[in-house]
PDB file of C-alpha atoms in Angstrom:
ATOM      1  CA  MET A   1     143.308  -3.981-148.327  1.00 53.00           C
ATOM      2  CA  THR A   2     139.735  -5.491-148.037  1.00 70.00           C
ATOM      3  CA  ASP A   3     138.920  -2.860-145.404  1.00 77.00           C
ATOM      4  CA  LEU A   4     140.103   0.085-147.957  1.00 81.00           C
ATOM      5  CA  ALA A   5     137.956  -2.175-151.175  1.00 81.00           C
ATOM      6  CA  GLN A   6     134.281  -1.410-147.977  1.00 82.00           C
ATOM      7  CA  PHE A   7     135.725   1.633-147.371  1.00 83.00           C
ATOM      8  CA  LEU A   8     136.384   3.043-151.055  1.00 85.00           C
ATOM      9  CA  PHE A   9     132.526   1.398-152.753  1.00 84.00           C
ATOM     10  CA  ALA A  10     131.494   2.448-149.392  1.00 84.00           C
ATOM     11  CA  GLY A  11     132.418   5.968-150.540  1.00 85.00           C
ATOM     12  CA  LEU A  12     131.532   5.752-154.138  1.00 86.00           C
ATOM     13  CA  THR A  13     127.606   4.964-153.413  1.00 87.00           C
ATOM     14  CA  THR A  14     127.603   7.549-151.597  1.00 87.00           C
ATOM     15  CA  GLY A  15     128.935  10.298-153.124  1.00 87.00           C
ATOM     16  CA  ALA A  16     127.725   9.407-156.376  1.00 87.00           C
ATOM     17  CA  ILE A  17     124.178  10.265-153.853  1.00 87.00           C
ATOM     18  CA  TYR A  18     126.211  13.980-152.817  1.00 88.00           C
ATOM     19  CA  ALA A  19     127.213  14.447-156.364  1.00 88.00           C
ATOM     20  CA  LEU A  20     123.635  14.517-157.886  1.00 86.00           C
ATOM     21  CA  ALA A  21     122.433  16.856-155.469  1.00 87.00           C
ATOM     22  CA  ALA A  22     125.534  18.600-156.919  1.00 88.00           C
ATOM     23  CA  LEU A  23     124.398  18.262-160.227  1.00 87.00           C
ATOM     24  CA  GLY A  24     121.764  19.393-158.724  1.00 86.00           C
ATOM     25  CA  PHE A  25     122.940  22.585-157.598  1.00 87.00           C
ATOM     26  CA  THR A  26     124.262  23.428-160.654  1.00 85.00           C
ATOM     27  CA  LEU A  27     121.515  23.416-162.778  1.00 84.00           C
ATOM     28  CA  ILE A  28     120.429  26.197-161.007  1.00 84.00           C
ATOM     29  CA  TYR A  29     122.798  28.054-160.089  1.00 84.00           C
ATOM     30  CA  ASN A  30     123.910  27.983-163.959  1.00 78.00           C
ATOM     31  CA  ALA A  31     120.478  28.863-165.121  1.00 76.00           C
ATOM     32  CA  SER A  32     119.338  31.652-162.557  1.00 74.00           C
ATOM     33  CA  GLY A  33     122.858  32.497-159.804  1.00 75.00           C
ATOM     34  CA  VAL A  34     120.525  31.163-157.411  1.00 79.00           C
ATOM     35  CA  ILE A  35     122.208  28.625-154.984  1.00 84.00           C
ATOM     36  CA  ASN A  36     118.935  26.559-153.982  1.00 86.00           C
ATOM     37  CA  PHE A  37     119.127  25.045-150.786  1.00 88.00           C
ATOM     38  CA  ALA A  38     116.116  23.429-150.985  1.00 88.00           C
ATOM     39  CA  GLN A  39     117.618  21.389-152.719  1.00 88.00           C
ATOM     40  CA  GLY A  40     118.866  18.774-150.400  1.00 87.00           C
ATOM     41  CA  ASP A  41     114.811  18.484-149.723  1.00 90.00           C
ATOM     42  CA  PHE A  42     113.942  17.327-152.563  1.00 91.00           C
ATOM     43  CA  LEU A  43     115.519  13.909-152.048  1.00 90.00           C
ATOM     44  CA  MET A  44     113.808  13.546-148.890  1.00 90.00           C
ATOM     45  CA  LEU A  45     110.556  14.527-150.294  1.00 91.00           C
ATOM     46  CA  ALA A  46     110.725  11.485-152.676  1.00 91.00           C
ATOM     47  CA  GLY A  47     111.897   9.513-150.592  1.00 90.00           C
ATOM     48  CA  MET A  48     109.002  10.150-147.594  1.00 91.00           C
ATOM     49  CA  VAL A  49     106.538  10.066-150.070  1.00 92.00           C
ATOM     50  CA  THR A  50     107.747   6.867-151.392  1.00 92.00           C
ATOM     51  CA  ALA A  51     108.421   5.259-148.380  1.00 91.00           C
ATOM     52  CA  VAL A  52     104.491   6.055-146.742  1.00 91.00           C
ATOM     53  CA  LEU A  53     103.032   5.737-149.935  1.00 92.00           C
ATOM     54  CA  LEU A  54     104.364   1.871-149.661  1.00 91.00           C
ATOM     55  CA  LYS A  55     103.079   1.388-145.739  1.00 89.00           C
ATOM     56  CA  GLN A  56      99.396   1.875-147.848  1.00 89.00           C
ATOM     57  CA  GLN A  57     100.513  -1.113-150.070  1.00 89.00           C
ATOM     58  CA  VAL A  58     100.527   1.399-153.689  1.00 91.00           C
ATOM     59  CA  PRO A  59     102.997  -0.604-155.258  1.00 92.00           C
ATOM     60  CA  TYR A  60     106.480   0.073-155.359  1.00 90.00           C
ATOM     61  CA  THR A  61     106.714   1.017-159.210  1.00 91.00           C
ATOM     62  CA  GLY A  62     103.319   3.672-158.024  1.00 93.00           C
ATOM     63  CA  ALA A  63     104.661   4.869-155.246  1.00 92.00           C
ATOM     64  CA  ILE A  64     108.165   5.638-157.071  1.00 93.00           C
ATOM     65  CA  ALA A  65     106.183   7.267-159.989  1.00 94.00           C
ATOM     66  CA  ILE A  66     104.616   9.154-157.079  1.00 94.00           C
ATOM     67  CA  GLY A  67     107.134  10.426-155.367  1.00 92.00           C
ATOM     68  CA  ILE A  68     108.867  11.847-158.372  1.00 94.00           C
ATOM     69  CA  ALA A  69     105.728  13.570-159.922  1.00 94.00           C
ATOM     70  CA  VAL A  70     105.656  14.896-156.389  1.00 93.00           C
ATOM     71  CA  THR A  71     109.019  15.715-156.151  1.00 93.00           C
ATOM     72  CA  VAL A  72     108.830  18.160-159.083  1.00 94.00           C
ATOM     73  CA  LEU A  73     105.372  19.581-158.549  1.00 94.00           C
ATOM     74  CA  ALA A  74     107.802  20.461-155.544  1.00 92.00           C
ATOM     75  CA  GLY A  75     109.888  22.484-157.116  1.00 91.00           C
ATOM     76  CA  LEU A  76     108.320  23.902-159.845  1.00 92.00           C
ATOM     77  CA  LEU A  77     105.756  25.460-157.559  1.00 92.00           C
ATOM     78  CA  LEU A  78     109.188  26.904-155.739  1.00 90.00           C
ATOM     79  CA  TYR A  79     110.197  29.077-158.886  1.00 88.00           C
ATOM     80  CA  ARG A  80     106.312  29.452-160.018  1.00 89.00           C
ATOM     81  CA  LEU A  81     105.078  30.920-156.346  1.00 89.00           C
ATOM     82  CA  ALA A  82     108.579  31.868-154.471  1.00 87.00           C
ATOM     83  CA  ILE A  83     111.274  32.838-157.226  1.00 85.00           C
ATOM     84  CA  LYS A  84     109.168  34.352-159.736  1.00 84.00           C
ATOM     85  CA  PRO A  85     107.688  36.801-157.496  1.00 85.00           C
ATOM     86  CA  ALA A  86     110.740  38.061-156.066  1.00 79.00           C
ATOM     87  CA  GLY A  87     111.612  39.094-159.390  1.00 71.00           C
ATOM     88  CA  SER A  88     114.952  40.926-159.639  1.00 71.00           C
ATOM     89  CA  ALA A  89     116.187  40.484-156.208  1.00 72.00           C
ATOM     90  CA  ASP A  90     119.211  40.515-154.915  1.00 76.00           C
ATOM     91  CA  ILE A  91     121.322  36.651-154.437  1.00 78.00           C
ATOM     92  CA  VAL A  92     121.535  37.197-151.587  1.00 82.00           C
ATOM     93  CA  SER A  93     117.664  37.452-150.926  1.00 85.00           C
ATOM     94  CA  LEU A  94     116.541  35.205-153.463  1.00 83.00           C
ATOM     95  CA  ILE A  95     118.968  32.657-151.080  1.00 85.00           C
ATOM     96  CA  ILE A  96     117.558  32.881-147.901  1.00 88.00           C
ATOM     97  CA  ILE A  97     114.191  32.062-150.252  1.00 89.00           C
ATOM     98  CA  THR A  98     115.654  29.366-150.672  1.00 89.00           C
ATOM     99  CA  ILE A  99     116.193  28.783-147.570  1.00 90.00           C
ATOM    100  CA  GLY A 100     112.887  29.196-146.408  1.00 90.00           C
ATOM    101  CA  ALA A 101     111.714  27.171-148.655  1.00 89.00           C
ATOM    102  CA  SER A 102     113.318  24.550-147.145  1.00 90.00           C
ATOM    103  CA  ILE A 103     112.391  24.790-144.206  1.00 91.00           C
ATOM    104  CA  PHE A 104     107.971  25.775-145.099  1.00 92.00           C
ATOM    105  CA  LEU A 105     109.048  21.441-146.949  1.00 91.00           C
ATOM    106  CA  GLN A 106     110.244  20.097-143.873  1.00 90.00           C
ATOM    107  CA  GLY A 107     107.177  20.966-141.766  1.00 90.00           C
ATOM    108  CA  VAL A 108     104.932  20.453-144.701  1.00 91.00           C
ATOM    109  CA  VAL A 109     106.556  16.962-144.542  1.00 90.00           C
ATOM    110  CA  GLN A 110     106.405  16.700-140.954  1.00 90.00           C
ATOM    111  CA  VAL A 111     102.667  17.755-140.245  1.00 90.00           C
ATOM    112  CA  VAL A 112     101.331  15.451-143.451  1.00 89.00           C
ATOM    113  CA  LEU A 113     103.928  12.713-144.007  1.00 86.00           C
ATOM    114  CA  GLY A 114     105.238  12.488-140.409  1.00 84.00           C
ATOM    115  CA  LYS A 115     108.360  12.073-138.213  1.00 83.00           C
ATOM    116  CA  ASN A 116     108.830   9.124-138.342  1.00 84.00           C
ATOM    117  CA  GLN A 117     112.585   7.069-139.740  1.00 86.00           C
ATOM    118  CA  HIS A 118     111.395   5.171-143.024  1.00 85.00           C
ATOM    119  CA  VAL A 119     113.675   3.110-145.562  1.00 83.00           C
ATOM    120  CA  LEU A 120     112.896   1.617-148.666  1.00 86.00           C
ATOM    121  CA  PRO A 121     113.326  -2.354-149.529  1.00 87.00           C
ATOM    122  CA  PRO A 122     115.896  -2.686-151.529  1.00 86.00           C
ATOM    123  CA  PHE A 123     115.102  -2.765-155.100  1.00 84.00           C
ATOM    124  CA  THR A 124     116.361  -5.876-155.898  1.00 83.00           C
ATOM    125  CA  SER A 125     118.777  -9.264-153.899  1.00 76.00           C
ATOM    126  CA  ASP A 126     119.708  -7.586-150.135  1.00 78.00           C
ATOM    127  CA  THR A 127     122.138  -9.905-150.216  1.00 79.00           C
ATOM    128  CA  PRO A 128     125.552  -8.944-150.264  1.00 76.00           C
ATOM    129  CA  VAL A 129     128.365  -9.487-153.250  1.00 78.00           C
ATOM    130  CA  GLU A 130     131.680 -10.001-152.748  1.00 79.00           C
ATOM    131  CA  LEU A 131     133.569  -7.112-154.622  1.00 75.00           C
ATOM    132  CA  LEU A 132     137.343  -7.260-154.749  1.00 73.00           C
ATOM    133  CA  GLY A 133     137.656  -8.235-150.792  1.00 72.00           C
ATOM    134  CA  ALA A 134     134.704  -6.450-150.138  1.00 73.00           C
ATOM    135  CA  ARG A 135     131.262  -6.887-148.993  1.00 78.00           C
ATOM    136  CA  VAL A 136     129.042  -4.179-150.854  1.00 79.00           C
ATOM    137  CA  LEU A 137     124.709  -4.336-151.241  1.00 81.00           C
ATOM    138  CA  PRO A 138     123.020  -4.587-154.755  1.00 83.00           C
ATOM    139  CA  GLN A 139     121.298  -1.266-153.543  1.00 85.00           C
ATOM    140  CA  ALA A 140     125.041   0.598-153.488  1.00 85.00           C
ATOM    141  CA  PHE A 141     125.011  -0.324-157.702  1.00 87.00           C
ATOM    142  CA  TRP A 142     121.766   0.508-158.237  1.00 88.00           C
ATOM    143  CA  VAL A 143     123.241   4.062-157.023  1.00 87.00           C
ATOM    144  CA  LEU A 144     126.296   3.563-158.967  1.00 87.00           C
ATOM    145  CA  GLY A 145     123.991   2.742-162.345  1.00 88.00           C
ATOM    146  CA  THR A 146     121.065   5.477-161.655  1.00 87.00           C
ATOM    147  CA  GLY A 147     123.945   8.523-160.988  1.00 86.00           C
ATOM    148  CA  ALA A 148     126.072   7.166-164.166  1.00 88.00           C
ATOM    149  CA  LEU A 149     122.852   7.309-165.955  1.00 89.00           C
ATOM    150  CA  LEU A 150     121.261  10.232-165.120  1.00 87.00           C
ATOM    151  CA  VAL A 151     124.917  12.265-165.139  1.00 85.00           C
ATOM    152  CA  ALA A 152     125.145  10.667-168.934  1.00 88.00           C
ATOM    153  CA  ALA A 153     121.945  12.033-169.503  1.00 87.00           C
ATOM    154  CA  VAL A 154     121.961  16.018-167.950  1.00 84.00           C
ATOM    155  CA  ALA A 155     125.272  16.001-170.839  1.00 84.00           C
ATOM    156  CA  ALA A 156     123.340  14.144-173.851  1.00 87.00           C
ATOM    157  CA  PHE A 157     120.084  17.025-172.758  1.00 84.00           C
ATOM    158  CA  PHE A 158     122.384  19.789-173.363  1.00 81.00           C
ATOM    159  CA  LYS A 159     124.951  18.950-176.164  1.00 83.00           C
ATOM    160  CA  TYR A 160     121.646  17.644-177.819  1.00 85.00           C
ATOM    161  CA  THR A 161     118.528  19.075-176.948  1.00 86.00           C
ATOM    162  CA  LEU A 162     116.912  22.446-178.730  1.00 86.00           C
ATOM    163  CA  VAL A 163     116.496  23.269-174.434  1.00 84.00           C
ATOM    164  CA  GLY A 164     119.092  22.252-173.090  1.00 82.00           C
ATOM    165  CA  LYS A 165     121.332  24.195-175.449  1.00 84.00           C
ATOM    166  CA  ALA A 166     118.468  27.326-174.312  1.00 84.00           C
ATOM    167  CA  THR A 167     118.928  26.274-171.403  1.00 81.00           C
ATOM    168  CA  LEU A 168     122.834  27.053-171.626  1.00 79.00           C
ATOM    169  CA  ALA A 169     122.440  30.414-173.522  1.00 82.00           C
ATOM    170  CA  VAL A 170     119.771  31.990-170.848  1.00 80.00           C
ATOM    171  CA  ALA A 171     122.766  31.120-167.618  1.00 74.00           C
ATOM    172  CA  ALA A 172     125.419  33.061-170.938  1.00 74.00           C
ATOM    173  CA  ASN A 173     123.205  35.302-171.024  1.00 75.00           C
ATOM    174  CA  LYS A 174     119.548  36.406-169.230  1.00 76.00           C
ATOM    175  CA  LEU A 175     118.874  39.667-171.390  1.00 78.00           C
ATOM    176  CA  ALA A 176     120.688  38.339-175.171  1.00 82.00           C
ATOM    177  CA  ALA A 177     118.783  35.052-174.827  1.00 80.00           C
ATOM    178  CA  GLY A 178     114.988  36.684-174.255  1.00 79.00           C
ATOM    179  CA  ALA A 179     115.974  39.272-177.147  1.00 82.00           C
ATOM    180  CA  VAL A 180     116.142  36.098-179.385  1.00 81.00           C
ATOM    181  CA  GLY A 181     113.005  35.131-178.244  1.00 82.00           C
ATOM    182  CA  ILE A 182     114.083  32.310-175.906  1.00 82.00           C
ATOM    183  CA  PRO A 183     111.153  32.028-172.763  1.00 84.00           C
ATOM    184  CA  THR A 184     113.469  32.536-169.856  1.00 80.00           C
ATOM    185  CA  GLY A 185     110.489  32.442-167.715  1.00 81.00           C
ATOM    186  CA  ARG A 186     110.299  28.472-168.718  1.00 86.00           C
ATOM    187  CA  ILE A 187     113.341  28.049-168.935  1.00 85.00           C
ATOM    188  CA  LEU A 188     113.992  29.281-165.871  1.00 85.00           C
ATOM    189  CA  GLN A 189     110.899  27.361-164.687  1.00 87.00           C
ATOM    190  CA  LEU A 190     112.882  24.218-166.080  1.00 88.00           C
ATOM    191  CA  SER A 191     115.538  24.150-164.285  1.00 87.00           C
ATOM    192  CA  PHE A 192     113.994  24.363-161.075  1.00 89.00           C
ATOM    193  CA  GLY A 193     111.975  20.822-162.711  1.00 90.00           C
ATOM    194  CA  LEU A 194     115.003  18.737-164.148  1.00 89.00           C
ATOM    195  CA  SER A 195     116.626  19.928-160.854  1.00 89.00           C
ATOM    196  CA  ALA A 196     113.591  18.707-158.673  1.00 91.00           C
ATOM    197  CA  LEU A 197     113.533  15.332-160.472  1.00 92.00           C
ATOM    198  CA  LEU A 198     117.875  14.339-159.861  1.00 89.00           C
ATOM    199  CA  GLY A 199     116.707  14.969-156.747  1.00 89.00           C
ATOM    200  CA  ALA A 200     113.489  12.555-156.743  1.00 92.00           C
ATOM    201  CA  VAL A 201     115.475  10.701-157.949  1.00 91.00           C
ATOM    202  CA  ALA A 202     118.246  10.469-156.128  1.00 89.00           C
ATOM    203  CA  GLY A 203     116.932  10.513-153.186  1.00 89.00           C
ATOM    204  CA  ILE A 204     114.649   7.588-153.635  1.00 91.00           C
ATOM    205  CA  VAL A 205     118.197   4.974-154.236  1.00 90.00           C
ATOM    206  CA  SER A 206     119.731   6.035-151.653  1.00 87.00           C
ATOM    207  CA  ALA A 207     116.802   5.619-149.241  1.00 87.00           C
ATOM    208  CA  PRO A 208     117.260   2.422-149.240  1.00 87.00           C
ATOM    209  CA  ILE A 209     120.507   2.300-147.434  1.00 85.00           C
ATOM    210  CA  THR A 210     120.021   5.726-145.936  1.00 81.00           C
ATOM    211  CA  THR A 211     116.934   6.094-144.075  1.00 83.00           C
ATOM    212  CA  THR A 212     114.991   8.436-144.808  1.00 86.00           C
ATOM    213  CA  VAL A 213     113.730  10.993-143.090  1.00 87.00           C
ATOM    214  CA  SER A 214     112.090  14.064-142.597  1.00 84.00           C
ATOM    215  CA  ASP A 215     114.918  16.265-141.912  1.00 84.00           C
ATOM    216  CA  ILE A 216     117.817  14.698-143.711  1.00 86.00           C
ATOM    217  CA  GLY A 217     117.358  16.282-146.364  1.00 84.00           C
ATOM    218  CA  LEU A 218     119.629  19.242-144.435  1.00 85.00           C
ATOM    219  CA  MET A 219     122.236  16.818-144.456  1.00 84.00           C
ATOM    220  CA  PHE A 220     121.690  16.557-148.475  1.00 84.00           C
ATOM    221  CA  GLY A 221     121.808  19.752-149.310  1.00 85.00           C
ATOM    222  CA  MET A 222     124.660  20.991-146.643  1.00 86.00           C
ATOM    223  CA  LYS A 223     126.779  17.776-148.709  1.00 87.00           C
ATOM    224  CA  GLY A 224     125.302  18.299-152.140  1.00 87.00           C
ATOM    225  CA  PHE A 225     126.714  21.933-151.996  1.00 88.00           C
ATOM    226  CA  VAL A 226     130.120  21.529-150.193  1.00 86.00           C
ATOM    227  CA  ALA A 227     130.566  18.695-153.719  1.00 86.00           C
ATOM    228  CA  ALA A 228     129.129  21.462-156.199  1.00 86.00           C
ATOM    229  CA  THR A 229     131.643  23.919-154.857  1.00 85.00           C
ATOM    230  CA  LEU A 230     134.860  21.605-154.260  1.00 84.00           C
ATOM    231  CA  GLY A 231     134.393  21.142-157.687  1.00 82.00           C
ATOM    232  CA  GLY A 232     133.675  24.423-158.690  1.00 79.00           C
ATOM    233  CA  LEU A 233     129.863  25.870-158.970  1.00 77.00           C
ATOM    234  CA  GLY A 234     128.688  25.797-162.342  1.00 73.00           C
ATOM    235  CA  SER A 235     130.553  22.915-163.510  1.00 76.00           C
ATOM    236  CA  GLY A 236     128.956  19.919-164.060  1.00 78.00           C
ATOM    237  CA  LEU A 237     131.910  17.667-164.127  1.00 82.00           C
ATOM    238  CA  GLY A 238     133.180  19.349-160.752  1.00 83.00           C
ATOM    239  CA  ALA A 239     129.848  18.643-159.154  1.00 85.00           C
ATOM    240  CA  VAL A 240     129.839  15.116-159.847  1.00 87.00           C
ATOM    241  CA  ILE A 241     133.866  14.439-158.929  1.00 88.00           C
ATOM    242  CA  GLY A 242     133.197  17.056-156.022  1.00 86.00           C
ATOM    243  CA  GLY A 243     130.439  15.261-154.965  1.00 87.00           C
ATOM    244  CA  LEU A 244     132.760  11.285-154.918  1.00 88.00           C
ATOM    245  CA  LEU A 245     135.449  13.037-153.337  1.00 89.00           C
ATOM    246  CA  VAL A 246     133.100  13.879-150.457  1.00 88.00           C
ATOM    247  CA  GLY A 247     131.597  10.417-150.180  1.00 87.00           C
ATOM    248  CA  LEU A 248     135.576   8.795-150.415  1.00 87.00           C
ATOM    249  CA  LEU A 249     136.993  11.635-147.920  1.00 87.00           C
ATOM    250  CA  GLU A 250     134.093  10.613-145.705  1.00 85.00           C
ATOM    251  CA  ALA A 251     134.736   7.004-146.339  1.00 85.00           C
ATOM    252  CA  LEU A 252     138.199   7.209-145.611  1.00 85.00           C
ATOM    253  CA  VAL A 253     137.528   9.192-142.759  1.00 85.00           C
ATOM    254  CA  ALA A 254     135.070   6.574-140.620  1.00 80.00           C
ATOM    255  CA  GLY A 255     137.057   4.307-141.555  1.00 79.00           C
ATOM    256  CA  TYR A 256     140.927   4.721-140.235  1.00 81.00           C
ATOM    257  CA  VAL A 257     140.046   7.849-138.065  1.00 80.00           C
ATOM    258  CA  SER A 258     136.348   7.835-137.079  1.00 76.00           C
ATOM    259  CA  SER A 259     132.424   7.913-137.401  1.00 75.00           C
ATOM    260  CA  ALA A 260     132.389  10.555-134.909  1.00 74.00           C
ATOM    261  CA  TYR A 261     133.964  12.816-137.849  1.00 74.00           C
ATOM    262  CA  LYS A 262     131.965  11.807-140.872  1.00 76.00           C
ATOM    263  CA  ASP A 263     130.241  14.741-140.729  1.00 74.00           C
ATOM    264  CA  ALA A 264     133.170  17.384-139.933  1.00 79.00           C
ATOM    265  CA  VAL A 265     134.751  16.483-143.325  1.00 77.00           C
ATOM    266  CA  PRO A 266     132.286  18.757-145.748  1.00 75.00           C
ATOM    267  CA  PHE A 267     132.434  21.400-142.592  1.00 76.00           C
ATOM    268  CA  VAL A 268     137.216  22.135-143.874  1.00 81.00           C
ATOM    269  CA  LEU A 269     136.342  20.838-147.333  1.00 77.00           C
ATOM    270  CA  ILE A 270     134.935  24.255-147.738  1.00 76.00           C
ATOM    271  CA  ILE A 271     136.895  26.408-145.064  1.00 81.00           C
ATOM    272  CA  ILE A 272     140.089  24.542-147.398  1.00 80.00           C
ATOM    273  CA  ILE A 273     137.976  25.828-150.284  1.00 76.00           C
ATOM    274  CA  LEU A 274     137.518  29.126-149.373  1.00 72.00           C
ATOM    275  CA  LEU A 275     140.695  29.743-148.204  1.00 79.00           C
ATOM    276  CA  VAL A 276     142.750  28.691-150.796  1.00 78.00           C
ATOM    277  CA  MET A 277     140.756  27.815-154.192  1.00 75.00           C
ATOM    278  CA  PRO A 278     136.793  29.622-154.094  1.00 71.00           C
ATOM    279  CA  GLY A 279     136.765  28.157-157.720  1.00 71.00           C
ATOM    280  CA  GLY A 280     136.546  25.304-156.921  1.00 70.00           C
ATOM    281  CA  LEU A 281     138.740  22.560-159.404  1.00 72.00           C
ATOM    282  CA  PHE A 282     137.028  23.958-162.526  1.00 72.00           C
ATOM    283  CA  GLY A 283     135.743  26.731-161.815  1.00 63.00           C
ATOM    284  CA  ARG A 284     135.385  28.700-164.650  1.00 57.00           C
ATOM    285  CA  LYS A 285     137.814  31.437-164.588  1.00 50.00           C
ATOM    286  CA  SER A 286     136.885  35.141-165.196  1.00 45.00           C
ATOM    287  CA  THR A 287     138.983  38.214-166.002  1.00 37.00           C
ATOM    288  CA  GLU A 288     137.632  41.711-165.683  1.00 37.00           C
ATOM    289  CA  ARG A 289     138.986  44.804-167.972  1.00 35.00           C
ATOM    290  CA  VAL A 290     140.051  48.136-166.979  1.00 33.00           C
TER     291      VAL A 290
END
């Protein structure tokens, strides 16, 4: 029972990180129909910038603020310099652009910030807490709490703000939204900025546990995409549940089978999803009239 509790807490912690990455995928997919494979690199970029600034004796809060700002700027520039100039290019071309952006971000980070692995100090104590027989790091509570807060903030943004409702309108019908005066270009750019913000916060709050290095974004992006697909692309609730499920399955496989197979879980899941339920758990079902 103690082992199970340990695995469940570990799975929920990593699952919360995947859920935030998946939520970033969902935000951009809903607004533009694009699957942004640079999403994982937003998590990496914020963690790397924060870690390097800390080594330069920048205060922790200041380093975090700069790390988030740099990442949000990267998200905005991705839309402005890569997605927007592509205009009405097909979805496959836009996806390839995001893959190229991911490679570019990794290269820039390696040149500017280095290839070394970094570990951020925990936000509070690093003494494990006994909970239901499991030993849980205090940073895990930061991950879970921050994840829950961001999910609630995103839900409130879409439900109670005019900008959030405008984003939903663009997602539903871009042409109709533009016809009634909604600035679709700004809304699309905002969606990239928001997804980068989610990735930045997730990357910083998780770095004391996962460490950070220039190529860790590939792993975050892959597992975030699997989580979003499992939950159903376009579903915010699905992104959260999908992320938690991926994290839990990884932890259980690592604990009861072998840690060598942990990273195989997303690949197995994506195959099952595509074969059994391509729409995901909460994917929108559509009908076509002829």
